[in-house]
mmCIF file of C-alpha atoms and ligand atoms in Angstrom:
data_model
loop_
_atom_site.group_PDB
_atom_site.id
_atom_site.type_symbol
_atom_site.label_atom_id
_atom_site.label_comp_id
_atom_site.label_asym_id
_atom_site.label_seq_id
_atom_site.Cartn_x
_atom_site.Cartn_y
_atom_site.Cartn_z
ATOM 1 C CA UNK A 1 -135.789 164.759 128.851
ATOM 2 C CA UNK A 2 -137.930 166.830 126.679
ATOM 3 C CA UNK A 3 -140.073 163.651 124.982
ATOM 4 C CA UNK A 4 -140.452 161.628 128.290
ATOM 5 C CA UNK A 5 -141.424 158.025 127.642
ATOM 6 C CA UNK A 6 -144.345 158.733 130.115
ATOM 7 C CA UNK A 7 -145.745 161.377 131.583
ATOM 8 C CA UNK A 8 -147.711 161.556 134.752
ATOM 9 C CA UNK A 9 -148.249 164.747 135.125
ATOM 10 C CA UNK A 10 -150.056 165.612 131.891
ATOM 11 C CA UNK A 11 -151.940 161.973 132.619
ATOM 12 C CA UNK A 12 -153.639 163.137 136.369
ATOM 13 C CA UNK A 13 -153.707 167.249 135.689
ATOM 14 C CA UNK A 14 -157.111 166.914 134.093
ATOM 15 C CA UNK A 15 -157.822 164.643 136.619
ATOM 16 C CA UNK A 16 -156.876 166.365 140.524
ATOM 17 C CA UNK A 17 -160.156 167.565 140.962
ATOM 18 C CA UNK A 18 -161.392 164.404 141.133
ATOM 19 C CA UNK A 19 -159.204 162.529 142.781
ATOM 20 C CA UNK A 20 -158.694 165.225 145.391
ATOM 21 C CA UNK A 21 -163.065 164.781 145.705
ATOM 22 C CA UNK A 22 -161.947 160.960 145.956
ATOM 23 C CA UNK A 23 -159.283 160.982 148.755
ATOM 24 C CA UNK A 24 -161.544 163.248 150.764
ATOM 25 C CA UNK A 25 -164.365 160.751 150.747
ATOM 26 C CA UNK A 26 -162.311 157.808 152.439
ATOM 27 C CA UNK A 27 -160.679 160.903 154.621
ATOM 28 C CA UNK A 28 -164.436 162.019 155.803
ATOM 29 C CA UNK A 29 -165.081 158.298 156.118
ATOM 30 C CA UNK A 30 -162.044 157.269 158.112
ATOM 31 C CA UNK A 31 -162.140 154.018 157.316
ATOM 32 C CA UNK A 32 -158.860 153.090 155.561
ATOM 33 C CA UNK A 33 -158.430 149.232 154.774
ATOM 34 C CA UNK A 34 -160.789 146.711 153.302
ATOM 35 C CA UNK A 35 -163.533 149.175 153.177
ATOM 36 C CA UNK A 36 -166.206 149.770 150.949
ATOM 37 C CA UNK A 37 -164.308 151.458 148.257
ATOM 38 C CA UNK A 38 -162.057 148.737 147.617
ATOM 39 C CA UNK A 39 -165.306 146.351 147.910
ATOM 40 C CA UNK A 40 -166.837 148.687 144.869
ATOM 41 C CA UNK A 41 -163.317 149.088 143.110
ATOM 42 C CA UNK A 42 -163.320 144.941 142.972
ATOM 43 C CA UNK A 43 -166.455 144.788 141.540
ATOM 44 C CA UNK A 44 -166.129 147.326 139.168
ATOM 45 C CA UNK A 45 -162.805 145.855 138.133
ATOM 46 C CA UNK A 46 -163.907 142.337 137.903
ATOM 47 C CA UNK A 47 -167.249 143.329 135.646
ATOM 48 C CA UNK A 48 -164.277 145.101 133.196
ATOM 49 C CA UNK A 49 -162.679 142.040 133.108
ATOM 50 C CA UNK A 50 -165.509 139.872 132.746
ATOM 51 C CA UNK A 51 -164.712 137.546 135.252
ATOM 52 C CA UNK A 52 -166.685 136.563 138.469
ATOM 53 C CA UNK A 53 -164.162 137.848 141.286
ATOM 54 C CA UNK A 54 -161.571 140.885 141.756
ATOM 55 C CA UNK A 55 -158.995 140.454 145.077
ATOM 56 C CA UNK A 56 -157.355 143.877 145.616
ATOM 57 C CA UNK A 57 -153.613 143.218 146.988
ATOM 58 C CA UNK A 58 -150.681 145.260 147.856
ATOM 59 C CA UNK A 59 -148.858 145.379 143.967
ATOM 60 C CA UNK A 60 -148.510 143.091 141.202
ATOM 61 C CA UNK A 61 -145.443 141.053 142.430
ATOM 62 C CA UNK A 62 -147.850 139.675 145.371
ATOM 63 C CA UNK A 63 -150.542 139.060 143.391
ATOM 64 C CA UNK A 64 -148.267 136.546 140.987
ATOM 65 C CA UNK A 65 -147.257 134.915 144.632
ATOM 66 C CA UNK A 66 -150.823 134.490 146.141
ATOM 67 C CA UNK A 67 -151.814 133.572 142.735
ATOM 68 C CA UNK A 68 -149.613 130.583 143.370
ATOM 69 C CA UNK A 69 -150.352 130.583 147.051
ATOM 70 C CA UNK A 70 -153.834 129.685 146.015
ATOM 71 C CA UNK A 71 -153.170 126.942 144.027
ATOM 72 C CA UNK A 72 -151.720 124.991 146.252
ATOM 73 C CA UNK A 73 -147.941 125.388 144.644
ATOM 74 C CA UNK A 74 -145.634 124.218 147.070
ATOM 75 C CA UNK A 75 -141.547 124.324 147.697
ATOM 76 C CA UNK A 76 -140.035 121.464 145.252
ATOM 77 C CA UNK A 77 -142.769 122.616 142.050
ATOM 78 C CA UNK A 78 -141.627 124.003 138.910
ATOM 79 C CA UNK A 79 -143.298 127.109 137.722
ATOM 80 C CA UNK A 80 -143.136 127.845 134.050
ATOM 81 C CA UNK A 81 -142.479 131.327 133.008
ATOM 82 C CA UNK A 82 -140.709 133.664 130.523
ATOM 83 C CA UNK A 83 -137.223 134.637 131.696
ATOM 84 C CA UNK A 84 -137.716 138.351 129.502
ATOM 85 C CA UNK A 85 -140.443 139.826 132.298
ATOM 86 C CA UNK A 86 -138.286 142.052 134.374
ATOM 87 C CA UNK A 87 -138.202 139.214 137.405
ATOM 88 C CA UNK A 88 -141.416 139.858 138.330
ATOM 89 C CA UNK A 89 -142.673 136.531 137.945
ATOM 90 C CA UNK A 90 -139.512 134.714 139.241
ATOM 91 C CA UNK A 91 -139.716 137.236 142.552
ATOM 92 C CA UNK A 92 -142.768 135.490 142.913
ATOM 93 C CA UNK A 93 -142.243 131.763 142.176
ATOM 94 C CA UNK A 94 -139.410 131.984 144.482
ATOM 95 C CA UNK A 95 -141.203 133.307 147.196
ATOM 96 C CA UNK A 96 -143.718 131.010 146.893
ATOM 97 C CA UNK A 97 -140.664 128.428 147.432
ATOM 98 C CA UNK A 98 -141.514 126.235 143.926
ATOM 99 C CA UNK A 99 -138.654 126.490 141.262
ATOM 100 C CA UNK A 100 -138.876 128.779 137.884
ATOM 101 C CA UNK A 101 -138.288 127.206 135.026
ATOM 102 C CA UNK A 102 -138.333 128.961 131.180
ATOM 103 C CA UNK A 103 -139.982 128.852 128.690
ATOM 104 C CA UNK A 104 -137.919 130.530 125.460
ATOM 105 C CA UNK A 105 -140.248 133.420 123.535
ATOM 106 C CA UNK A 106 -141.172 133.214 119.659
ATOM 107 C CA UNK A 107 -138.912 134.774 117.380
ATOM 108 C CA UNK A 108 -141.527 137.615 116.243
ATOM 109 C CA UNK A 109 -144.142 137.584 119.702
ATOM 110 C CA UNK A 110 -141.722 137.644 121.839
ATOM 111 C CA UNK A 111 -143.621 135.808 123.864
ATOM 112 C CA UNK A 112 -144.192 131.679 125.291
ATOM 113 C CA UNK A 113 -145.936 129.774 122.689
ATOM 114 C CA UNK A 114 -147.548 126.675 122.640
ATOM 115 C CA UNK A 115 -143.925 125.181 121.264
ATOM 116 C CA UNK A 116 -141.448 126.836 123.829
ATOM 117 C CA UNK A 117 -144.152 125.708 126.397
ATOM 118 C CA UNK A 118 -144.530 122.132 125.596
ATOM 119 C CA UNK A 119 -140.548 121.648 125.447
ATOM 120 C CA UNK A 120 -140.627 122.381 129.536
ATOM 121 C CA UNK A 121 -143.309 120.872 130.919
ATOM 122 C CA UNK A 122 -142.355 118.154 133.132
ATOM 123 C CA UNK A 123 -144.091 116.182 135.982
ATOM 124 C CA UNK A 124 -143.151 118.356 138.103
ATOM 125 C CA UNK A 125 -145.029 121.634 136.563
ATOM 126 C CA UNK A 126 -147.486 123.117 139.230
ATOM 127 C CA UNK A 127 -148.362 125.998 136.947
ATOM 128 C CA UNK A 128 -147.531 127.885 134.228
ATOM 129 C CA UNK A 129 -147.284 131.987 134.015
ATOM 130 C CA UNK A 130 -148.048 133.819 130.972
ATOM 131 C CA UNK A 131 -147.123 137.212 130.766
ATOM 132 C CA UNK A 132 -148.909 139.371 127.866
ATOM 133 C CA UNK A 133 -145.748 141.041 127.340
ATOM 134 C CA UNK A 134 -145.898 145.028 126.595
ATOM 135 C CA UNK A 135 -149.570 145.081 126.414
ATOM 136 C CA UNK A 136 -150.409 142.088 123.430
ATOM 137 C CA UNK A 137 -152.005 139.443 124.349
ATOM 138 C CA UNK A 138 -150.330 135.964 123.942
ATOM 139 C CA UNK A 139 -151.838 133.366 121.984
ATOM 140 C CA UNK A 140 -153.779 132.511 125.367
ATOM 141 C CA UNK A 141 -156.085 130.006 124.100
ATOM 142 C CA UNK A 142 -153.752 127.731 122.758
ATOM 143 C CA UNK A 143 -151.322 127.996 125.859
ATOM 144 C CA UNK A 144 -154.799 127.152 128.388
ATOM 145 C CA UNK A 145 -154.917 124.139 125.860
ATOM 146 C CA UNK A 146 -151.748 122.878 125.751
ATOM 147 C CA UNK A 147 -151.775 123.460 129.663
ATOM 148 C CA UNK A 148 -154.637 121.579 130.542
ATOM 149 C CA UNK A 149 -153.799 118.950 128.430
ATOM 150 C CA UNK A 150 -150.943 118.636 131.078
ATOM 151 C CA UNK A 151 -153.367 118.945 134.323
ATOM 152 C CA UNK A 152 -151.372 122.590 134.908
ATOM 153 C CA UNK A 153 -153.207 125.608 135.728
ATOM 154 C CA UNK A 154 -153.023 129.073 133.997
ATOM 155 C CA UNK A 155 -151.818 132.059 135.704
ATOM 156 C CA UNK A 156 -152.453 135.080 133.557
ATOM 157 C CA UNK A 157 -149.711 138.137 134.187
ATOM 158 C CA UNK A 158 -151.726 140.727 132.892
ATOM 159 C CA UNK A 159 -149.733 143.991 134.276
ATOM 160 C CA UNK A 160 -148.790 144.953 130.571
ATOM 161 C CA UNK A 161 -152.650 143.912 129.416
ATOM 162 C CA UNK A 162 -155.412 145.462 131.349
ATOM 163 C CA UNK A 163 -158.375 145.734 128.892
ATOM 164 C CA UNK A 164 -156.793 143.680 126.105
ATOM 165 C CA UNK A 165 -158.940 141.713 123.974
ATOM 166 C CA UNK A 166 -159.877 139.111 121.778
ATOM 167 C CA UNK A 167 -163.107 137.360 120.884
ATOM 168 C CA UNK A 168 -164.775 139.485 123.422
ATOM 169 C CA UNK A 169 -162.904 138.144 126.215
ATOM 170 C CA UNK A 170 -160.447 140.099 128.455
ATOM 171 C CA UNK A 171 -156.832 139.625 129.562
ATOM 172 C CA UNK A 172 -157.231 137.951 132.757
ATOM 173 C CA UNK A 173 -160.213 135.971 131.736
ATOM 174 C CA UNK A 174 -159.165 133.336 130.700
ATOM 175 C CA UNK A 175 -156.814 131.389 133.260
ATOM 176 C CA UNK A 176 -157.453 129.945 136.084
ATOM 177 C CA UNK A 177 -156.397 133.368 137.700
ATOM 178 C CA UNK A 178 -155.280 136.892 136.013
ATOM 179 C CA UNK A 179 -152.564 139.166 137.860
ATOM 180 C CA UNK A 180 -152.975 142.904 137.582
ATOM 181 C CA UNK A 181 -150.484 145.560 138.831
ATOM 182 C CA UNK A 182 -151.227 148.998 139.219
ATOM 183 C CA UNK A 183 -147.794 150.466 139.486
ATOM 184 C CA UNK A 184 -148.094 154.365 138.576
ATOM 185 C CA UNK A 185 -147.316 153.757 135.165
ATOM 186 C CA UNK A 186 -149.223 151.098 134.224
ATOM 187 C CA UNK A 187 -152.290 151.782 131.734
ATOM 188 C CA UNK A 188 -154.280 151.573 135.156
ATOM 189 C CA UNK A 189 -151.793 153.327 137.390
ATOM 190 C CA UNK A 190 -152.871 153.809 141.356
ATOM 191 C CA UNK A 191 -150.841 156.702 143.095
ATOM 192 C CA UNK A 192 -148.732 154.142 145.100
ATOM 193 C CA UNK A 193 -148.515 150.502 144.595
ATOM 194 C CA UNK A 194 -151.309 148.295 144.604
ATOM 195 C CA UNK A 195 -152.459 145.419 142.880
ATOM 196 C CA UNK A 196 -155.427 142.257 142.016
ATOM 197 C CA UNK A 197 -156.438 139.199 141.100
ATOM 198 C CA UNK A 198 -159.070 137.961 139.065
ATOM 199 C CA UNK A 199 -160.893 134.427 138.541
ATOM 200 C CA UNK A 200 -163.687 133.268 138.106
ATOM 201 C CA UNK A 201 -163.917 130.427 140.707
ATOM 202 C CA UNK A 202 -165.241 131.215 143.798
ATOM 203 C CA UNK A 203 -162.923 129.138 146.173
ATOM 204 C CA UNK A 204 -159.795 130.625 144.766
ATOM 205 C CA UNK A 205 -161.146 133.618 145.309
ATOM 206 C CA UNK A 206 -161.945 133.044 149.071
ATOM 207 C CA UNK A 207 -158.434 131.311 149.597
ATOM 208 C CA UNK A 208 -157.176 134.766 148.243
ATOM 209 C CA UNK A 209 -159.146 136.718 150.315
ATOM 210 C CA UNK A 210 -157.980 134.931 153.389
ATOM 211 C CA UNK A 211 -153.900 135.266 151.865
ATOM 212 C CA UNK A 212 -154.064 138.610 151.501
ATOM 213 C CA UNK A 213 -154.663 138.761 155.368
ATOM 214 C CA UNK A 214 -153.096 136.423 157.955
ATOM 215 C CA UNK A 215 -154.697 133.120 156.411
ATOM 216 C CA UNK A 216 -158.301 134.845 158.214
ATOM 217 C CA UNK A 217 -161.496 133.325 157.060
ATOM 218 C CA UNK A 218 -163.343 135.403 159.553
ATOM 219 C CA UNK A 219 -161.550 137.894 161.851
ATOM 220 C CA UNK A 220 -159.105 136.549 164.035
ATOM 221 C CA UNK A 221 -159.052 132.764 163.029
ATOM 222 C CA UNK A 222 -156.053 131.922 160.510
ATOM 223 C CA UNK A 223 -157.229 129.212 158.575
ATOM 224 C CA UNK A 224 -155.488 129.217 155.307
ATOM 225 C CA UNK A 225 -151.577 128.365 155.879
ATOM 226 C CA UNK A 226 -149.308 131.173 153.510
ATOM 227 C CA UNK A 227 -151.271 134.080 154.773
ATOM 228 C CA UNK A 228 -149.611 137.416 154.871
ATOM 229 C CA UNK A 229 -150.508 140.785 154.783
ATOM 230 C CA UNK A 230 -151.230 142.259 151.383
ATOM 231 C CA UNK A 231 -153.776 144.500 150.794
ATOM 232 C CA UNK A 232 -154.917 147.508 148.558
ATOM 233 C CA UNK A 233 -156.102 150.335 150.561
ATOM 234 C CA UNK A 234 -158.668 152.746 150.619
ATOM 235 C CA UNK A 235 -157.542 155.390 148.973
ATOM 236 C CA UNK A 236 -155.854 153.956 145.995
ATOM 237 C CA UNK A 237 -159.199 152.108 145.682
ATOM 238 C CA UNK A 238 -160.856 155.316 145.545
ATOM 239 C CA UNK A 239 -157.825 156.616 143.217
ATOM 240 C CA UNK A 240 -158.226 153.487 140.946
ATOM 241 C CA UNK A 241 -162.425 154.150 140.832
ATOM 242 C CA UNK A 242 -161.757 157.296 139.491
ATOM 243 C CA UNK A 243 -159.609 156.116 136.565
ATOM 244 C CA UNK A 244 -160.844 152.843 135.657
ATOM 245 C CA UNK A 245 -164.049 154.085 133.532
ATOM 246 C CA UNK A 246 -161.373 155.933 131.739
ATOM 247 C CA UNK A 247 -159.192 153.527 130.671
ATOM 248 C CA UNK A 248 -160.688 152.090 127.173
ATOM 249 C CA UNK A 249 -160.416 155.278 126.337
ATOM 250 C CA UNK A 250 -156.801 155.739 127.371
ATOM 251 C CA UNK A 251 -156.053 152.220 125.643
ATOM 252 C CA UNK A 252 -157.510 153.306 122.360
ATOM 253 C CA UNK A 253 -155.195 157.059 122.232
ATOM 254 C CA UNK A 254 -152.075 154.438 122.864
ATOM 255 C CA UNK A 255 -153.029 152.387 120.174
ATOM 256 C CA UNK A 256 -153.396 155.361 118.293
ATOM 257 C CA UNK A 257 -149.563 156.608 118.942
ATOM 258 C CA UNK A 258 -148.119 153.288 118.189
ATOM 259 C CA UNK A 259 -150.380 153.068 115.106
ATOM 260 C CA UNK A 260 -148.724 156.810 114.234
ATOM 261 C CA UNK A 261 -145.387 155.344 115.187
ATOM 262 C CA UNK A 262 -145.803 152.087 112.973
ATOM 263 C CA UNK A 263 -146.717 153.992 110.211
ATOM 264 C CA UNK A 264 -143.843 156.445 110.494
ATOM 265 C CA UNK A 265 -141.094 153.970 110.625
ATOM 266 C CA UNK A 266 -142.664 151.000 107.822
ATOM 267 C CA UNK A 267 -139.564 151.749 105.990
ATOM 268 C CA UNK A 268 -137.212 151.964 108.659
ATOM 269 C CA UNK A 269 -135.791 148.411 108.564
ATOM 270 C CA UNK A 270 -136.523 147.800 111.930
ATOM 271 C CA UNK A 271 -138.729 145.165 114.191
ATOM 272 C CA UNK A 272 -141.711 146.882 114.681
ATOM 273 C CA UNK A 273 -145.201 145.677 116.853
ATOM 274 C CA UNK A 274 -147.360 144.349 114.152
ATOM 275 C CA UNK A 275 -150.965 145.551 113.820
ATOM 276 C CA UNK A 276 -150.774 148.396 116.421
ATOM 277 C CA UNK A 277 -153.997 149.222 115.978
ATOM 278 C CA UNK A 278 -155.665 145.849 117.394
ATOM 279 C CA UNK A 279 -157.904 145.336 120.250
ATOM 280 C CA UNK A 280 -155.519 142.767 121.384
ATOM 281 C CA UNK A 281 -152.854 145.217 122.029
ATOM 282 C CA UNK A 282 -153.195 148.126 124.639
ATOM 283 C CA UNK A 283 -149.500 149.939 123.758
ATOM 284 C CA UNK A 284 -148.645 149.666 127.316
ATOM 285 C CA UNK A 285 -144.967 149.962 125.972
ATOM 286 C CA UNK A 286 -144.070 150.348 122.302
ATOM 287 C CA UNK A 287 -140.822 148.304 121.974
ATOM 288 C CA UNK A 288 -138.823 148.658 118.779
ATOM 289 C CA UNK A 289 -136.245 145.876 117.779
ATOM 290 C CA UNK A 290 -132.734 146.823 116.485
ATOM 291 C CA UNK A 291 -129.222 145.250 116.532
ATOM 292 C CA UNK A 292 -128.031 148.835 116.544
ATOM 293 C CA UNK A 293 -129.821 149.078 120.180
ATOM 294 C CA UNK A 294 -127.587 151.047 122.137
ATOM 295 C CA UNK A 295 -126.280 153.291 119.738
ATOM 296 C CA UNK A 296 -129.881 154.411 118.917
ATOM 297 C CA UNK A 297 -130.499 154.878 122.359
ATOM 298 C CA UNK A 298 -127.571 157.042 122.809
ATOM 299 C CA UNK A 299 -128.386 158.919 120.027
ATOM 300 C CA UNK A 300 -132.131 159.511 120.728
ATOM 301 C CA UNK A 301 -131.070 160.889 124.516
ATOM 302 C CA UNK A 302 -128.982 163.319 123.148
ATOM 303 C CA UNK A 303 -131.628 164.370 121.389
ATOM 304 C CA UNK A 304 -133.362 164.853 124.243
ATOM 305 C CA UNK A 305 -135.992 161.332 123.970
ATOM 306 C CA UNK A 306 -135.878 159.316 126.566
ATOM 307 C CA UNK A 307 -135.766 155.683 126.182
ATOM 308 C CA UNK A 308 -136.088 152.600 128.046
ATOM 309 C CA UNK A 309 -135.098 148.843 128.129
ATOM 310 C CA UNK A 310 -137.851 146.132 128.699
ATOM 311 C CA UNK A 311 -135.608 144.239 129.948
ATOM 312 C CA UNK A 312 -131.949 144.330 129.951
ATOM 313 C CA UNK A 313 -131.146 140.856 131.574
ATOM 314 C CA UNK A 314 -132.547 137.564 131.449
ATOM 315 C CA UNK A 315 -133.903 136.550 134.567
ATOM 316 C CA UNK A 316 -131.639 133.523 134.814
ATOM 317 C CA UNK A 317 -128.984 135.820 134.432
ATOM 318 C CA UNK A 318 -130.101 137.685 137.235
ATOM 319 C CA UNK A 319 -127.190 138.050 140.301
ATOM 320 C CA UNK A 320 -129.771 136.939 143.021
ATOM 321 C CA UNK A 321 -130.974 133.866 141.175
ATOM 322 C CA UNK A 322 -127.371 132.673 140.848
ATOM 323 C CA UNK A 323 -127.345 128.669 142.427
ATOM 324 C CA UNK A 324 -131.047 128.222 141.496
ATOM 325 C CA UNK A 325 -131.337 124.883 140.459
ATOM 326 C CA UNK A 326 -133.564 125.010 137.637
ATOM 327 C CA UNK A 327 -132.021 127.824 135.126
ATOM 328 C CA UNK A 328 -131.159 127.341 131.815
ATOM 329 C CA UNK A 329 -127.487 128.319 130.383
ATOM 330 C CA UNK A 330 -129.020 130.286 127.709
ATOM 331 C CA UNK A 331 -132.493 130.830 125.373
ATOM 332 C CA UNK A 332 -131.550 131.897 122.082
ATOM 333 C CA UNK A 333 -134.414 134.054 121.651
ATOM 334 C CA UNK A 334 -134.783 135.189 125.078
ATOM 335 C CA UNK A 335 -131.104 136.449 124.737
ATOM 336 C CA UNK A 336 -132.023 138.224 121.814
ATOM 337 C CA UNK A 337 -134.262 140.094 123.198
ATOM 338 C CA UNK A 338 -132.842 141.549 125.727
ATOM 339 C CA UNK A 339 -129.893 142.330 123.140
ATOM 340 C CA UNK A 340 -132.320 144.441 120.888
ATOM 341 C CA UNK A 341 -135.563 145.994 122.251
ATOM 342 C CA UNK A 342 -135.949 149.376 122.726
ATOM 343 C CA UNK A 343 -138.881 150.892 124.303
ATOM 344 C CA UNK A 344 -140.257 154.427 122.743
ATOM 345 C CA UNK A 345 -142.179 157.035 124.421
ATOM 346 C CA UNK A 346 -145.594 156.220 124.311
ATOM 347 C CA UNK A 347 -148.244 157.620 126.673
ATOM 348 C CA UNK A 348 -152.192 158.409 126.032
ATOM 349 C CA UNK A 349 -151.497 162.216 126.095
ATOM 350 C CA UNK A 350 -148.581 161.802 123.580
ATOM 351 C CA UNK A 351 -149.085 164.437 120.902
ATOM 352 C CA UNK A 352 -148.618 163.482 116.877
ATOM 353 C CA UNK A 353 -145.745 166.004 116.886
ATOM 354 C CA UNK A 354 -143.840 164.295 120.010
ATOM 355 C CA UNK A 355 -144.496 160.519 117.738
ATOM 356 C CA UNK A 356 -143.275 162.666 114.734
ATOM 357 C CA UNK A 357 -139.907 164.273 116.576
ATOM 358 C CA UNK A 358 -139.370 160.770 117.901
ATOM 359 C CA UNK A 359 -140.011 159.092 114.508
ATOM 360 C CA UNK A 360 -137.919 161.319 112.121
ATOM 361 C CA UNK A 361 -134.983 161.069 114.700
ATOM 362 C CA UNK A 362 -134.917 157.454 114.274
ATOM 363 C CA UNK A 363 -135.285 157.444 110.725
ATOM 364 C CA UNK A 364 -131.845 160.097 110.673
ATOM 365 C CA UNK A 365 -130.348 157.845 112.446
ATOM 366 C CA UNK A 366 -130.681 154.781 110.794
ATOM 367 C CA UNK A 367 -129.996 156.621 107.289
HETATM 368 C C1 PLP B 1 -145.216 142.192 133.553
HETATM 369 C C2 PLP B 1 -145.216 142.611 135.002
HETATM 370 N N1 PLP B 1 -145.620 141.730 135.926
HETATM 371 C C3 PLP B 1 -145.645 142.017 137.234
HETATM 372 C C4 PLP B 1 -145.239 143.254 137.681
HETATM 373 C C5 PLP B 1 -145.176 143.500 139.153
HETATM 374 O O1 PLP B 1 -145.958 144.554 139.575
HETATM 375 P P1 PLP B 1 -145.591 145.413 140.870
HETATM 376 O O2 PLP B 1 -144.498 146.360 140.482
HETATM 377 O O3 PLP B 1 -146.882 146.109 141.161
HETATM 378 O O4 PLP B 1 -145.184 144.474 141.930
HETATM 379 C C6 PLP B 1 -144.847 144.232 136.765
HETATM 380 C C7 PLP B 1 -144.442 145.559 137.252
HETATM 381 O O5 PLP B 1 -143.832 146.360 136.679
HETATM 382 C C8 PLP B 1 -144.831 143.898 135.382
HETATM 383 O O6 PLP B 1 -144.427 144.782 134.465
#
């Protein structure tokens, strides 16, 4: 595709000196796992976060499972959730053997809200995931109320969110525990998979130190039952370090594309991110809304733009979820969703020209 919607290359070229100068550190040092530059990465990460504790992991999807691990949520317990997430948080709830149960998005967020949370809380609720979908933070304070007003802990599914904020707090600060991912293409990418968690509370933290390997308090001597091995090694540790003081600066050139986007396309007619240009929003993906979906995405990769779909199926439509007790037939504005978003390019090293091509091909097409 000539306009990628992301594009690694032009995001680590300025960069391979570096992280070249990083990887041969932890070569020279030959220590490879749960060494000191994932010890430094965790602190680093947790002071950006503003929270007490950072647990490196293996990827995202494990860190929403010993998230859960960690709180004691056990086969038989629902786990609310938002069914328009890409299965990332059902992968998890499953494997932690507790039930998923949605939570329908608002019509504009796209997101739970204190309403669509309330009408699915039961008795049975262990905890409730909140994913800041696309890189906007969710009305997080008034879901932590409503939660705890139920006895339910917070888990925050920040992969979208890293640096988003609000009041001077951070994604991930907030609940009882925040889940980072640091897939390539994430606004923190590693080059691999890898992962965290952050909290603030010591003993979670400890219980996820000893999940991420074997159930070991000390070495040797599995104390904590659920243990497995999940861990984020050296190098992308080092990779991560290397990136991380970069990355309000990264979230500020996305907000400026989707800003150029939004501005570009007021008069288009369609559903467009409000306020791009707020610090609650990091542009990890800018997602358009259209009932014309897949025409304009037909038409935009012939004209050489790629496109993407955040996400295509409901998770409760999902094939492997099929005899799960707990799914709902349908959420209306779940559904819709994954009828009509389309995902944009939108990358820190997108030029104004690229957001222009992009916008004046939509606005063509919609004419
Ligand atoms: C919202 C969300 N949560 C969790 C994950 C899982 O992360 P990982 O791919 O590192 O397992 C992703 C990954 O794409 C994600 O987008």
């Amino acid at each position: 595709m000539r306009i990628p919607l992301n594009d690694l290359k032009r995001h680590h070229d300025p960069l391979v000196t570096e992280i070249s100068h990083a990887v041969s550190r932890v070569l020279e040092r030959g220590w490879y796992v749960l060494g000191p530059e994932l010890e430094s990465f965790e602190a680093e990460f947790a002071a950006f976060c503003g929270t007490r504790h950072a647990v490196g992991v293996a990827n995202g999807t494990d860190a929403l499972e010993l998230a859960l691990d960690a709180l004691g949520v056990k086969p038989g317990d629902e786990v609310v959730t938002v069914a328009n997430a890409g299965m990332y948080a059902t992968t998890a709830i499953l494997g932690a053997g507790a039930m998923p149960v949605y939570a329908d998005v608002g019509r504009d967020s796209m997101m739970m809200d204190a309403g669509t949370l309330r009408s699915v809380l039961s008795s049975r609720t262990a905890a409730v995931i909140v994913t800041h979908l696309y890189g906007r933070l969710t009305d997080i304070e008034e879901l932590c109320a409503v939660a705890a007003q139920h006895g339910v802990a917070v888990i925050e599914d920040c992969a979208h969110a890293p640096g988003a904020e609000r009041g001077g707090r951070r994604s991930g600060s907030w609940g009882a525990l925040g889940c980072f991912s640091f897939y390539p293409t994430k606004n923190l990418g590693a080059a691999g998979d890898a992962g965290a968690v952050v909290t603030s509370d010591a003993a979670l933290a400890a219980r996820l130190r000893a999940l991420r390997q074997y159930g070991w308090r000390t070495k040797y001597r599995s104390e904590v039952p659920g243990g497995r091995n999940s861990r984020l090694d050296e190098m992308q540790a080092a990779i991560l370090r290397v990136q991380l003081p970069l990355l309000e600066g990264w979230n500020r050139r996305r907000r400026e594309v989707a800003g150029w986007y939004c501005r570009a396309l007021k008069t288009s007619g369609l559903l467009l991110p409000h306020d791009p240009t707020a610090a609650d929003y990091v542009a990890h993906l800018f997602v358009i809304r259209s009932p014309r979906r897949d025409e304009i995405r037909c038409r935009l990769e012939s004209a050489g733009i790629a496109t993407d779909i955040h996400y295509p199926v409901p998770d409760y439509r999902q094939e492997s979820v099929r005899g799960v007790p707990s799914l709902p037939k349908a959420l209306p504005e779940t559904e819709r969703c994954a009828a009509e978003v389309l995902t944009l390019p939108c990358f820190p090293e997108m030029r104004r020209e690229e957001v222009d091509e992009v916008s004046d091909r939509l606005l063509a097409i919609l004419a």
